[in-house]
Short mmCIF file of C-alpha atoms in Angstrom, two decimals:
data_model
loop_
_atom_site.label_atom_id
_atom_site.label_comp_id
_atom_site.label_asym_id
_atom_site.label_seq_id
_atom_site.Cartn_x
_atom_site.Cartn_y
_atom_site.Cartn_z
CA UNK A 1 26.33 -15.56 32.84
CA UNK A 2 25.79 -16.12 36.55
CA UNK A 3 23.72 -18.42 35.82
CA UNK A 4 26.02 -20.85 33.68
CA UNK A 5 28.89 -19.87 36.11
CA UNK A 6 26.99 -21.61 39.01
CA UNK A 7 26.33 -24.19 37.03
CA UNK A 8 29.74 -24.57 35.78
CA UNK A 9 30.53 -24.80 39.26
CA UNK A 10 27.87 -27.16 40.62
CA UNK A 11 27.65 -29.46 37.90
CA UNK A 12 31.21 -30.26 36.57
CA UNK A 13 29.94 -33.63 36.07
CA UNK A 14 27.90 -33.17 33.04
CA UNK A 15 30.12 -31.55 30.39
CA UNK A 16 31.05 -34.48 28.75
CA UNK A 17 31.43 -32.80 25.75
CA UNK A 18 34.47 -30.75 27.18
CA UNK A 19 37.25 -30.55 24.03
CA UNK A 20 34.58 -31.50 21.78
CA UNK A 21 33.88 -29.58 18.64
CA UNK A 22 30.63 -29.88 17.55
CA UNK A 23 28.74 -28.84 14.04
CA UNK A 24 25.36 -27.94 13.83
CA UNK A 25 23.26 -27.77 10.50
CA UNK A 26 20.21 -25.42 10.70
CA UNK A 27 17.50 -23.65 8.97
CA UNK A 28 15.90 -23.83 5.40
CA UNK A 29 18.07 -22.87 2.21
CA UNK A 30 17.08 -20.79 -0.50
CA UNK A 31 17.36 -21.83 -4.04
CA UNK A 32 16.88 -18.70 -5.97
CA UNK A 33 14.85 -18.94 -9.47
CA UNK A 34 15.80 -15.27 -9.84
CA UNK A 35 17.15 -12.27 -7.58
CA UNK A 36 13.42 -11.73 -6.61
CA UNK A 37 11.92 -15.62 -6.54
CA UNK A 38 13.07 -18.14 -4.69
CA UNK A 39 12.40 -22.20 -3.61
CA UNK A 40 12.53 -22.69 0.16
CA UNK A 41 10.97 -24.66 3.01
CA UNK A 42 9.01 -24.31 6.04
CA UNK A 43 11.94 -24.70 9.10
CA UNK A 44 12.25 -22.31 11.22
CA UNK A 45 15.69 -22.85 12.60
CA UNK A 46 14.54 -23.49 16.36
CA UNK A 47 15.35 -26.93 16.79
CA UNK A 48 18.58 -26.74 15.11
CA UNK A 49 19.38 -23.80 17.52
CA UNK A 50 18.18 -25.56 20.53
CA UNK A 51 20.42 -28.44 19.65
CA UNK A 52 23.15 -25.98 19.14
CA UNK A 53 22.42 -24.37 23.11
CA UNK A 54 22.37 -28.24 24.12
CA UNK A 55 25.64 -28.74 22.75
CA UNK A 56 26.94 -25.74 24.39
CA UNK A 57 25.82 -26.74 27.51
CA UNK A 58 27.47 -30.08 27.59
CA UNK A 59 30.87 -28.37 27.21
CA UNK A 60 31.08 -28.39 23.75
CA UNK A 61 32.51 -25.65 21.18
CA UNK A 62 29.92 -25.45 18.25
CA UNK A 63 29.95 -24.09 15.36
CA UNK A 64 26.45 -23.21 13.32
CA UNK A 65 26.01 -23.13 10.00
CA UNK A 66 22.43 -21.47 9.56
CA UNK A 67 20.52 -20.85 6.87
CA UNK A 68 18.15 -17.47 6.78
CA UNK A 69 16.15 -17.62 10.21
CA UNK A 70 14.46 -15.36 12.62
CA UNK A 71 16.89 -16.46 15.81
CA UNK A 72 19.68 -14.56 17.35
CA UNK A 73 23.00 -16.86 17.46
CA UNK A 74 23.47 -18.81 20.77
CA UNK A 75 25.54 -17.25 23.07
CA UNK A 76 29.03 -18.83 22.79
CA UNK A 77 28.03 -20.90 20.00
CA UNK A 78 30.26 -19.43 16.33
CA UNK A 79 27.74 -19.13 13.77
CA UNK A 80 28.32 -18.70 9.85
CA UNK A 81 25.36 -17.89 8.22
CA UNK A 82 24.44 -19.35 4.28
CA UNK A 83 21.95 -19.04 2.23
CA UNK A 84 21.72 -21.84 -0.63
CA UNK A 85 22.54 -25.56 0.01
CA UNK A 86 25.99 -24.98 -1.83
CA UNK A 87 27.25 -22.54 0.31
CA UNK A 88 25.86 -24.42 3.12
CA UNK A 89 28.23 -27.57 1.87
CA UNK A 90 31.22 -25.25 0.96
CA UNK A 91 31.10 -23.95 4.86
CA UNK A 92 30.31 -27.45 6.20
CA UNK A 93 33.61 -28.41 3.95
CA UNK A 94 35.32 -26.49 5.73
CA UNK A 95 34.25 -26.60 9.56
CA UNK A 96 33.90 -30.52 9.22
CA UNK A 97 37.99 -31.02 9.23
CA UNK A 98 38.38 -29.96 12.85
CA UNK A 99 34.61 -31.25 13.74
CA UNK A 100 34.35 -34.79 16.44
CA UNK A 101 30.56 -34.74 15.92
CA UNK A 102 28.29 -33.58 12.90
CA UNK A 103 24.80 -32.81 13.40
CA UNK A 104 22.61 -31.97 10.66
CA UNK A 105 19.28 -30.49 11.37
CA UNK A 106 19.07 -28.45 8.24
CA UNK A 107 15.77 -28.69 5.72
CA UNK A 108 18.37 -28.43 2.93
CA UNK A 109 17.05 -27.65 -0.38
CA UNK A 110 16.48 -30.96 -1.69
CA UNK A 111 16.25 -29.34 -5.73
CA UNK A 112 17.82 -26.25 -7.00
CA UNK A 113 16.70 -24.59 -10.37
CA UNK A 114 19.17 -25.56 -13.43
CA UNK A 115 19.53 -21.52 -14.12
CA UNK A 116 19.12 -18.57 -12.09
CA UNK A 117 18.06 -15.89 -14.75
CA UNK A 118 19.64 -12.61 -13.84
CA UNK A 119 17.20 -10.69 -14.24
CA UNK A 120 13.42 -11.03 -12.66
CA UNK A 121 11.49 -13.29 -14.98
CA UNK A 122 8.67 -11.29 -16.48
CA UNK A 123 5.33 -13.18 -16.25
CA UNK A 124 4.71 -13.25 -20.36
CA UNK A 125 3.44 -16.93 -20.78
CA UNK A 126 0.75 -18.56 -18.82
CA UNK A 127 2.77 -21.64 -18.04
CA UNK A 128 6.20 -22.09 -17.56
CA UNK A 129 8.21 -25.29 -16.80
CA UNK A 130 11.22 -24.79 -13.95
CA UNK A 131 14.04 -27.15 -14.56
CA UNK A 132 15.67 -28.48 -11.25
CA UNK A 133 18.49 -30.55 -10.48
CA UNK A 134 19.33 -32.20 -6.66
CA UNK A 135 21.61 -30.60 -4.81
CA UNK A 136 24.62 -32.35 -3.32
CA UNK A 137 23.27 -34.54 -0.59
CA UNK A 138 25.53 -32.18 2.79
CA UNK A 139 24.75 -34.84 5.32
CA UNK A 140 25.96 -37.92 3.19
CA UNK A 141 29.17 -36.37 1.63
CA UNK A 142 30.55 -35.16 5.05
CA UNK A 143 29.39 -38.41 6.39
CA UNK A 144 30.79 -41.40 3.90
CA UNK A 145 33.83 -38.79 3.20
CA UNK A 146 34.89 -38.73 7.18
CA UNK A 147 34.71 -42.05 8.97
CA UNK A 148 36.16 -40.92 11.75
CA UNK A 149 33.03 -38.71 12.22
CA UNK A 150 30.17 -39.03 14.50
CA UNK A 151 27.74 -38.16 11.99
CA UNK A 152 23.78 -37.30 12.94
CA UNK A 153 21.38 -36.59 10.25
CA UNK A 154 17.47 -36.03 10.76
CA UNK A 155 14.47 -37.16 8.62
CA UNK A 156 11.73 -35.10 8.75
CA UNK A 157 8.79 -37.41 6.60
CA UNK A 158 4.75 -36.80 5.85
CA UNK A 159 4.59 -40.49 6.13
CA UNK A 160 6.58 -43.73 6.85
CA UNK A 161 8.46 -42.11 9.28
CA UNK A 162 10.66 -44.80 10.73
CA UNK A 163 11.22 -47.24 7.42
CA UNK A 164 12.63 -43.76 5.62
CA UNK A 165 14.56 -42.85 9.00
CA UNK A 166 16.28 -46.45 9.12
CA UNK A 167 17.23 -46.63 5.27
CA UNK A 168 18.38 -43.27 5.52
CA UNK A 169 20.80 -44.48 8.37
CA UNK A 170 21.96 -47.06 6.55
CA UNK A 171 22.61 -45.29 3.31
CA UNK A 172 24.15 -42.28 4.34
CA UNK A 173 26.27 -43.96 7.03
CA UNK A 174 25.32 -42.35 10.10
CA UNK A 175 25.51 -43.06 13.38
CA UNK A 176 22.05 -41.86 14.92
CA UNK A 177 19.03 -40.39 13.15
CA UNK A 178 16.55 -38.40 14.41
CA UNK A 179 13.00 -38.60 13.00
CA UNK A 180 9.76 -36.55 12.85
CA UNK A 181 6.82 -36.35 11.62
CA UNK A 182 5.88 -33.06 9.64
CA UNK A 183 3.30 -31.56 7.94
CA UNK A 184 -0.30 -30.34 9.38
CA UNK A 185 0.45 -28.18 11.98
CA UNK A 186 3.52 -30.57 12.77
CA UNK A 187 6.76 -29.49 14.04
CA UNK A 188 7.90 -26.82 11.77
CA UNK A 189 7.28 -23.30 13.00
CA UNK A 190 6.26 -24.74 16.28
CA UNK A 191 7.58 -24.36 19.68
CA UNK A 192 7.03 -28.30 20.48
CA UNK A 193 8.14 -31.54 18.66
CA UNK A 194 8.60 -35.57 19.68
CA UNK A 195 11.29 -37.10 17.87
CA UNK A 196 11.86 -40.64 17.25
CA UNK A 197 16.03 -41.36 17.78
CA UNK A 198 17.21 -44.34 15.51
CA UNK A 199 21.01 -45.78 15.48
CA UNK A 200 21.96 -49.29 14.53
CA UNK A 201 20.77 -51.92 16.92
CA UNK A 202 18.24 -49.51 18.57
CA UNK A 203 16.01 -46.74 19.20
CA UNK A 204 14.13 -44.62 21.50
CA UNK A 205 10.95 -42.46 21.74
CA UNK A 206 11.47 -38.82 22.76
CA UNK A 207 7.72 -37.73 23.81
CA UNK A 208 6.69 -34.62 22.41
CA UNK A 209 7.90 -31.77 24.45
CA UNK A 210 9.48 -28.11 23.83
CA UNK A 211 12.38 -28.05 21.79
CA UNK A 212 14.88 -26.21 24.30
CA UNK A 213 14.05 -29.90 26.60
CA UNK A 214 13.95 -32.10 23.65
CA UNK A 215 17.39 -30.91 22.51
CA UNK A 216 18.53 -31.08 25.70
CA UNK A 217 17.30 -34.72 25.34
CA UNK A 218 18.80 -35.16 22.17
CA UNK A 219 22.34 -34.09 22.84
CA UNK A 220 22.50 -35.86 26.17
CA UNK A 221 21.87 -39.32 24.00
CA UNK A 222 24.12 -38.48 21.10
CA UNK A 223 27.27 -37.41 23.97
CA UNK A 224 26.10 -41.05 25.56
CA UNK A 225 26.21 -42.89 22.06
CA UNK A 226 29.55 -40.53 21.01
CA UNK A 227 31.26 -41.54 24.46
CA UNK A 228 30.89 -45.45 23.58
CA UNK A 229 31.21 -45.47 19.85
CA UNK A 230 34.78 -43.58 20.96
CA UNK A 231 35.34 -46.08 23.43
CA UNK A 232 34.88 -49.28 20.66
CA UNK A 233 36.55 -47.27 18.11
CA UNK A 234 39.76 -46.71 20.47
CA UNK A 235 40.02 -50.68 20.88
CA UNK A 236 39.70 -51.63 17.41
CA UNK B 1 -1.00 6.70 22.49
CA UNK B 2 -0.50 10.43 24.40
CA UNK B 3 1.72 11.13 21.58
CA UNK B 4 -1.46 9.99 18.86
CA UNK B 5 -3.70 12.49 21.29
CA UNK B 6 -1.71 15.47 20.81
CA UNK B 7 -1.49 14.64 17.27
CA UNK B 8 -4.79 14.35 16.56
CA UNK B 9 -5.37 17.48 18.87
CA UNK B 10 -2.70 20.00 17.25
CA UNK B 11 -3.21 18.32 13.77
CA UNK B 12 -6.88 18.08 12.84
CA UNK B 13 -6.93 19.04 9.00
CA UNK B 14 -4.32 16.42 8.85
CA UNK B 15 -6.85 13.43 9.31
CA UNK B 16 -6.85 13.97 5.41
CA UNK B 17 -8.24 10.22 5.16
CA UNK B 18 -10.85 10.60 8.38
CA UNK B 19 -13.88 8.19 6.68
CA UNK B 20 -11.94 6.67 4.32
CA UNK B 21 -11.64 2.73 3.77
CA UNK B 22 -8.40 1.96 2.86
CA UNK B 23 -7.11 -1.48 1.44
CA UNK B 24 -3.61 -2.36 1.77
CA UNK B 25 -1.77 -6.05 0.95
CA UNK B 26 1.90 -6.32 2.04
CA UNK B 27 4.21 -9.33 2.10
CA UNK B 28 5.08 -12.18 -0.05
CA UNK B 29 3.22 -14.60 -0.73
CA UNK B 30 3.61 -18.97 -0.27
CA UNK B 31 3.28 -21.27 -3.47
CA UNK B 32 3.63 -24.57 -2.11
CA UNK B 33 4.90 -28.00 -3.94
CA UNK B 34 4.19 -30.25 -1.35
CA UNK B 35 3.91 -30.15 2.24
CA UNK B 36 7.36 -29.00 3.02
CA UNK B 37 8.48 -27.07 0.07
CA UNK B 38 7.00 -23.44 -1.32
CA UNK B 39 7.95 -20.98 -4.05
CA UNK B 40 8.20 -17.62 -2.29
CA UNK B 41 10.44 -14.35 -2.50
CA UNK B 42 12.31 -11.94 -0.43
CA UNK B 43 9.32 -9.63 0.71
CA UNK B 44 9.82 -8.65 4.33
CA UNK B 45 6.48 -6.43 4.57
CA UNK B 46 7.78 -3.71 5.63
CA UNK B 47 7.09 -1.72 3.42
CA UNK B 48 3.56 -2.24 3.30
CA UNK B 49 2.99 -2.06 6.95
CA UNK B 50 4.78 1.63 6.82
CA UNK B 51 2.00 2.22 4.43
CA UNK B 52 -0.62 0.69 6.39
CA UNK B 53 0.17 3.06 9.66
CA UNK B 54 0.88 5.98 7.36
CA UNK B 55 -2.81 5.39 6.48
CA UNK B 56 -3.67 4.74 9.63
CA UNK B 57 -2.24 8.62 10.86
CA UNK B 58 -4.00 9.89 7.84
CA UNK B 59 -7.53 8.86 9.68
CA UNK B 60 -7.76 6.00 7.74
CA UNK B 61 -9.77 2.73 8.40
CA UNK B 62 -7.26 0.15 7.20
CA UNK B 63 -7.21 -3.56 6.39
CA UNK B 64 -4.31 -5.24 5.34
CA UNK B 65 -4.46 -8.45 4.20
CA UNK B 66 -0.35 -9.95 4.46
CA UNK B 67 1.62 -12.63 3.36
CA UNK B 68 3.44 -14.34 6.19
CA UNK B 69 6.08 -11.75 7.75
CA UNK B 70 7.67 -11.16 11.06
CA UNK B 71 6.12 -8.03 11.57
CA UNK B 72 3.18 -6.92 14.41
CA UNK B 73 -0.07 -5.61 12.60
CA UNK B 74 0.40 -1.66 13.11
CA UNK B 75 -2.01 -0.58 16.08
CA UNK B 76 -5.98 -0.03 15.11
CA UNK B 77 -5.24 -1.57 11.50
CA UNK B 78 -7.22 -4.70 10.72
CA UNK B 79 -4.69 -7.38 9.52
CA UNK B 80 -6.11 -10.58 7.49
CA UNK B 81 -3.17 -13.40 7.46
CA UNK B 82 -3.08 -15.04 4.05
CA UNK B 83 -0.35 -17.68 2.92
CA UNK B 84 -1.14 -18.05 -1.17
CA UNK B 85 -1.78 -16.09 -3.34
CA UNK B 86 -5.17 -17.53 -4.14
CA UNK B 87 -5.94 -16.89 -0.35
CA UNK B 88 -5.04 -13.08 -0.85
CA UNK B 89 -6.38 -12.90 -3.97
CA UNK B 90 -9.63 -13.87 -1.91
CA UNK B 91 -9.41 -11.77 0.98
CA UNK B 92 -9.33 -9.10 -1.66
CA UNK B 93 -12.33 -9.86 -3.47
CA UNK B 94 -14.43 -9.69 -0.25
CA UNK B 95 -12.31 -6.65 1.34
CA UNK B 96 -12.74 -4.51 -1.29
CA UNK B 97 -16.42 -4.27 -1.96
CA UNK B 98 -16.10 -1.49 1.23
CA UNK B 99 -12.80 0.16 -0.36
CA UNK B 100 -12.41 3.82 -1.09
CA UNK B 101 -8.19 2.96 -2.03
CA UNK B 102 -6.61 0.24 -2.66
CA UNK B 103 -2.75 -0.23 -2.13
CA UNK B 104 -1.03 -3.23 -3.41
CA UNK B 105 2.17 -3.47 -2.28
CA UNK B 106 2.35 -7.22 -1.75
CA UNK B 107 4.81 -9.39 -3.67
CA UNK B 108 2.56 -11.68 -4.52
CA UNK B 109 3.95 -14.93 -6.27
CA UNK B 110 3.15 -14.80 -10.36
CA UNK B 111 3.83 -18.40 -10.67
CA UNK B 112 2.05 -21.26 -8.95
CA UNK B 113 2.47 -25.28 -9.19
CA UNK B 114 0.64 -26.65 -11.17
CA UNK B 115 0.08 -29.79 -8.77
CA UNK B 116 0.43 -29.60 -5.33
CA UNK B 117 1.87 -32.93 -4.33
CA UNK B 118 0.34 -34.21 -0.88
CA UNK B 119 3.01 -35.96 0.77
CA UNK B 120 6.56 -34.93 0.78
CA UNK B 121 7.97 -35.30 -2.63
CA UNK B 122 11.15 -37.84 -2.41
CA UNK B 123 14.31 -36.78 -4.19
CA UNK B 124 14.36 -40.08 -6.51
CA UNK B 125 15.85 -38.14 -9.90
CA UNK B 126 18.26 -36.46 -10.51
CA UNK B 127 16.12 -33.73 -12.24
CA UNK B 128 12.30 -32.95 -11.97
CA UNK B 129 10.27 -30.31 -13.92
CA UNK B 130 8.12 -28.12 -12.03
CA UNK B 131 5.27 -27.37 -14.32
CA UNK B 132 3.94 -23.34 -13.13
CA UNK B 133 0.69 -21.52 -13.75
CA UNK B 134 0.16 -18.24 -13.66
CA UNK B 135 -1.58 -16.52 -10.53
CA UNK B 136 -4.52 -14.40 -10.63
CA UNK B 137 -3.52 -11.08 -11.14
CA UNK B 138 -5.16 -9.57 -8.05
CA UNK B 139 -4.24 -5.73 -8.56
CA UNK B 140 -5.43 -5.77 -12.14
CA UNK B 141 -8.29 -8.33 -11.28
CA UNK B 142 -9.94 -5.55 -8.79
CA UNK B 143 -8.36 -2.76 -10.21
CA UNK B 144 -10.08 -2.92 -14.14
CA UNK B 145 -13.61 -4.53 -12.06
CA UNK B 146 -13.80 -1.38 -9.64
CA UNK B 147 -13.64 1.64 -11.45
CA UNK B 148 -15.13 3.47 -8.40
CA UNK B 149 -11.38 2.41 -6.17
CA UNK B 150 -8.78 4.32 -6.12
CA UNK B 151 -5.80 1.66 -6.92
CA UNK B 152 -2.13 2.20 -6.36
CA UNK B 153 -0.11 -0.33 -7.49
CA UNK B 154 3.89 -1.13 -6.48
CA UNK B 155 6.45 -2.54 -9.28
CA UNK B 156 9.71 -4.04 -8.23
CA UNK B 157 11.79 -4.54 -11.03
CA UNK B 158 15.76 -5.35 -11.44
CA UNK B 159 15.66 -2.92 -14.48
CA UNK B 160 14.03 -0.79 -17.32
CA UNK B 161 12.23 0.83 -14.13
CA UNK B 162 10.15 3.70 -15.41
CA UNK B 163 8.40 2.02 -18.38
CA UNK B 164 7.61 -1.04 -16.87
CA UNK B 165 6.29 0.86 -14.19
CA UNK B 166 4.19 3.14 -16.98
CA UNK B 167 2.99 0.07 -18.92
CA UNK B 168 1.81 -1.58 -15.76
CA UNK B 169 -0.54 1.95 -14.70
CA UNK B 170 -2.13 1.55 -18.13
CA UNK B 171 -2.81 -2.18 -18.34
CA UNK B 172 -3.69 -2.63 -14.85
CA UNK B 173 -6.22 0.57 -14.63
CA UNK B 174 -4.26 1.99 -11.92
CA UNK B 175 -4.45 5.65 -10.80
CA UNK B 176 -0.82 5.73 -9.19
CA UNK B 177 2.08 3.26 -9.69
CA UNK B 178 5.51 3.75 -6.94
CA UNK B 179 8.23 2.05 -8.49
CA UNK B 180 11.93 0.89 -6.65
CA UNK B 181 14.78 -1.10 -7.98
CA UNK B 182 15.52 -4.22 -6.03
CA UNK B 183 18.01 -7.04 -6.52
CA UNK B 184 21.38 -6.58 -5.19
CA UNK B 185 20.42 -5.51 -1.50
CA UNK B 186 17.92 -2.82 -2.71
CA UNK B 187 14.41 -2.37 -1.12
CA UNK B 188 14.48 -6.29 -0.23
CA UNK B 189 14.73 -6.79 3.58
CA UNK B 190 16.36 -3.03 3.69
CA UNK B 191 15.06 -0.01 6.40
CA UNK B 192 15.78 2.27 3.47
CA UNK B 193 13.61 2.60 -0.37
CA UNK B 194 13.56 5.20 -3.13
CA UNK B 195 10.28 5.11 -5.11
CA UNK B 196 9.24 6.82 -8.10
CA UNK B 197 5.56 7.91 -8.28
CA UNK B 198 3.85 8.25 -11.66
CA UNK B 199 0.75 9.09 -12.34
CA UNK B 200 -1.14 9.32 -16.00
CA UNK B 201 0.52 12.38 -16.84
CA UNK B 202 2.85 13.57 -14.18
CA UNK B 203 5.01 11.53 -12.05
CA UNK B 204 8.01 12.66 -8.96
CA UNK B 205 10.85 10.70 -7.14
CA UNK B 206 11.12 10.02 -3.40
CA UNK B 207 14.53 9.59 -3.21
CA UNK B 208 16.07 7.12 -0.60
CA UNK B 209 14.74 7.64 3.08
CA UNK B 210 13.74 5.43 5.66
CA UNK B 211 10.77 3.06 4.87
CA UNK B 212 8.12 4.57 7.47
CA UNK B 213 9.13 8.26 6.54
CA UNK B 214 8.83 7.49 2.77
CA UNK B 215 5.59 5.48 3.18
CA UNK B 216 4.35 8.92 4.96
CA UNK B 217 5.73 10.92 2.21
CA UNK B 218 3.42 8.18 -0.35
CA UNK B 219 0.30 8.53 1.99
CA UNK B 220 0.43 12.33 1.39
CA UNK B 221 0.89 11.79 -2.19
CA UNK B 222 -1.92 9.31 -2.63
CA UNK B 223 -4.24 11.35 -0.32
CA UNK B 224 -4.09 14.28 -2.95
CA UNK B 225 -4.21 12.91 -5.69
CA UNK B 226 -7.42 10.47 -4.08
CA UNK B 227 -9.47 13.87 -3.30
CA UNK B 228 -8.41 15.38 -6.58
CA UNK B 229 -9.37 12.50 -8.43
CA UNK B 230 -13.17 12.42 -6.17
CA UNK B 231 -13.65 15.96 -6.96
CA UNK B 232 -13.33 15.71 -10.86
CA UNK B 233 -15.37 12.13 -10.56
CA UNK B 234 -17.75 13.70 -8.78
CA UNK B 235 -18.38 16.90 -11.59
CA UNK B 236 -18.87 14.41 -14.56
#
């Protein structure tokens, strides 16, 4: 606390985010097959949280909607925690109206089984064939639904990184993306990760580093990009 | 460690176990669809590590083989990490050859995909099948080929308890089955379990207590019925 106090007080300068109210997407979901069984994914929540202390520390107020992860909440930072993609949307919803800037770092559940059985499926065939529908896509709803947004999704790809990071841009109109590379020992879980940062007529290389610095990165190009975009936007 | 001293001081003829190999899986288990995405459920370990230092105080020589969990291996137990179940169903196989008991309390995953997609499956329909497989069954699988082990087995079940419990000690050759409800913030992720022990022809109910004082309460049971079980083995 004496910490941020001094630096309150010595570096006035750099919360640019003052006023702003920022939401944060993090963590995996879980899509449960039945009250025992469920479909998740390998995210750990840290870079979601680190962008969420980043925010913070710019001035911002953030709120962070979190799926189930091993990570106390920021200090100062509101967080609402979900488990399944749906209730991640219905809180998003809901935080989005007062939101100036949307960042979604989630590993949302991509599929979610058709039925949840109610009680735990007993293993009495040798096969068995799990019908799953896609979930409502969180980042391009709140996105295309609220213009006045500064929407920031992230890609995280086994391949093709930047081709999938770029359409993805496009198609969900965003304003910046932020890509990586997963799989193999690669980002999730991990303390370090390089991200690739993607908005319309550019993009930048952020080397791989820890996450607390690379959010801190992160944030201080999206509060550059937010700062200008607000700027045009004003004019127009 | 003073406090293990005086207790193996004051308490000798409590190192019930002293010699003893005992096995012990905990945790759930991974299934994964591709590189991103698994099948798992909610198995925090706990319960399974309570047993594994329980041993451990009993005089035990303990290996646990665990699912991935947030917990520390329990001090002088031998902890094999395992992600599938294959992988534990391995670790098993080569484990128990030195095995005097065997405790399965691991939640391992019944179902597997059937392919295991290598790059990051793209949501392109609106629905996709996911064709399963059944697991190996590892308690039954070493269970019904080592007649010589002593196997415990653990049910979790949403309902009908008891006689899927019973059923499951018959099929699966087990000596001792310790059954809890879950679903509906029971045993899952909770300090706090009830189990029911049965046996072939008796059976008793720890009611609900903390985990490590209940797994003690198990230990004791196993341990008696273990030399009980030696002594008439031994006479025939």
């Amino acid at each position: 606390a004496l910490l941020q106090a001094m630096r309150d007080f010595y570096q006035p300068a750099n919360l640019v985010l003052k006023g702003c109210k920022v939401l944060i997407t993090a963590g995996p979901t879980r899509e449960p097959i039945d009250p025992v069984r469920f479909i998740t994914n390998r995210s750990s929540g840290k870079m979601g949280y680190a962008v969420a202390a980043a925010a913070r520390d710019l001035g911002a107020e953030v709120t962070l909607v979190s799926g189930p992860v091993q990570l106390s909440a920021p200090h100062q930072v509101k967080r609402i925690a979900v488990e399944t993609a749906q209730q991640m949307l219905d809180a998003c919803q809901t935080a989005v109206q007062e939101a100036d800037i949307f960042i979604a770092t989630a590993a949302v559940a991509d599929y979610t089984p058709v039925n949840v059985a109610t009680e735990k499926i007993k293993k009495s065939t040798p096969t068995l064939s799990l019908a799953l529908t896609k979930t409502t896509d969180i980042l391009a709803t709140l996105s295309l639904a609220n213009p006045q947004l500064f929407s920031v999704g992230f890609a995280a790809e086994t391949h093709d990184l930047l081709s999938y990071a770029r359409s993805k841009l496009e198609r969900k109109g965003l304003k910046m993306i932020a890509a990586n590379l997963v799989g193999e020992g690669k980002a999730f879980d991990q303390d370090q990760n390089a991200l690739e940062v993607i908005w319309q007529d550019g993009s930048t290389s952020l080397p791989e580093m820890d996450k607390q610095r690379l959010a801190q990165e992160l944030m201080h190009l999206i509060s550059t990009h937010y700062q200008t975009w607000k700027q045009q936007d004003g004019t127009h």
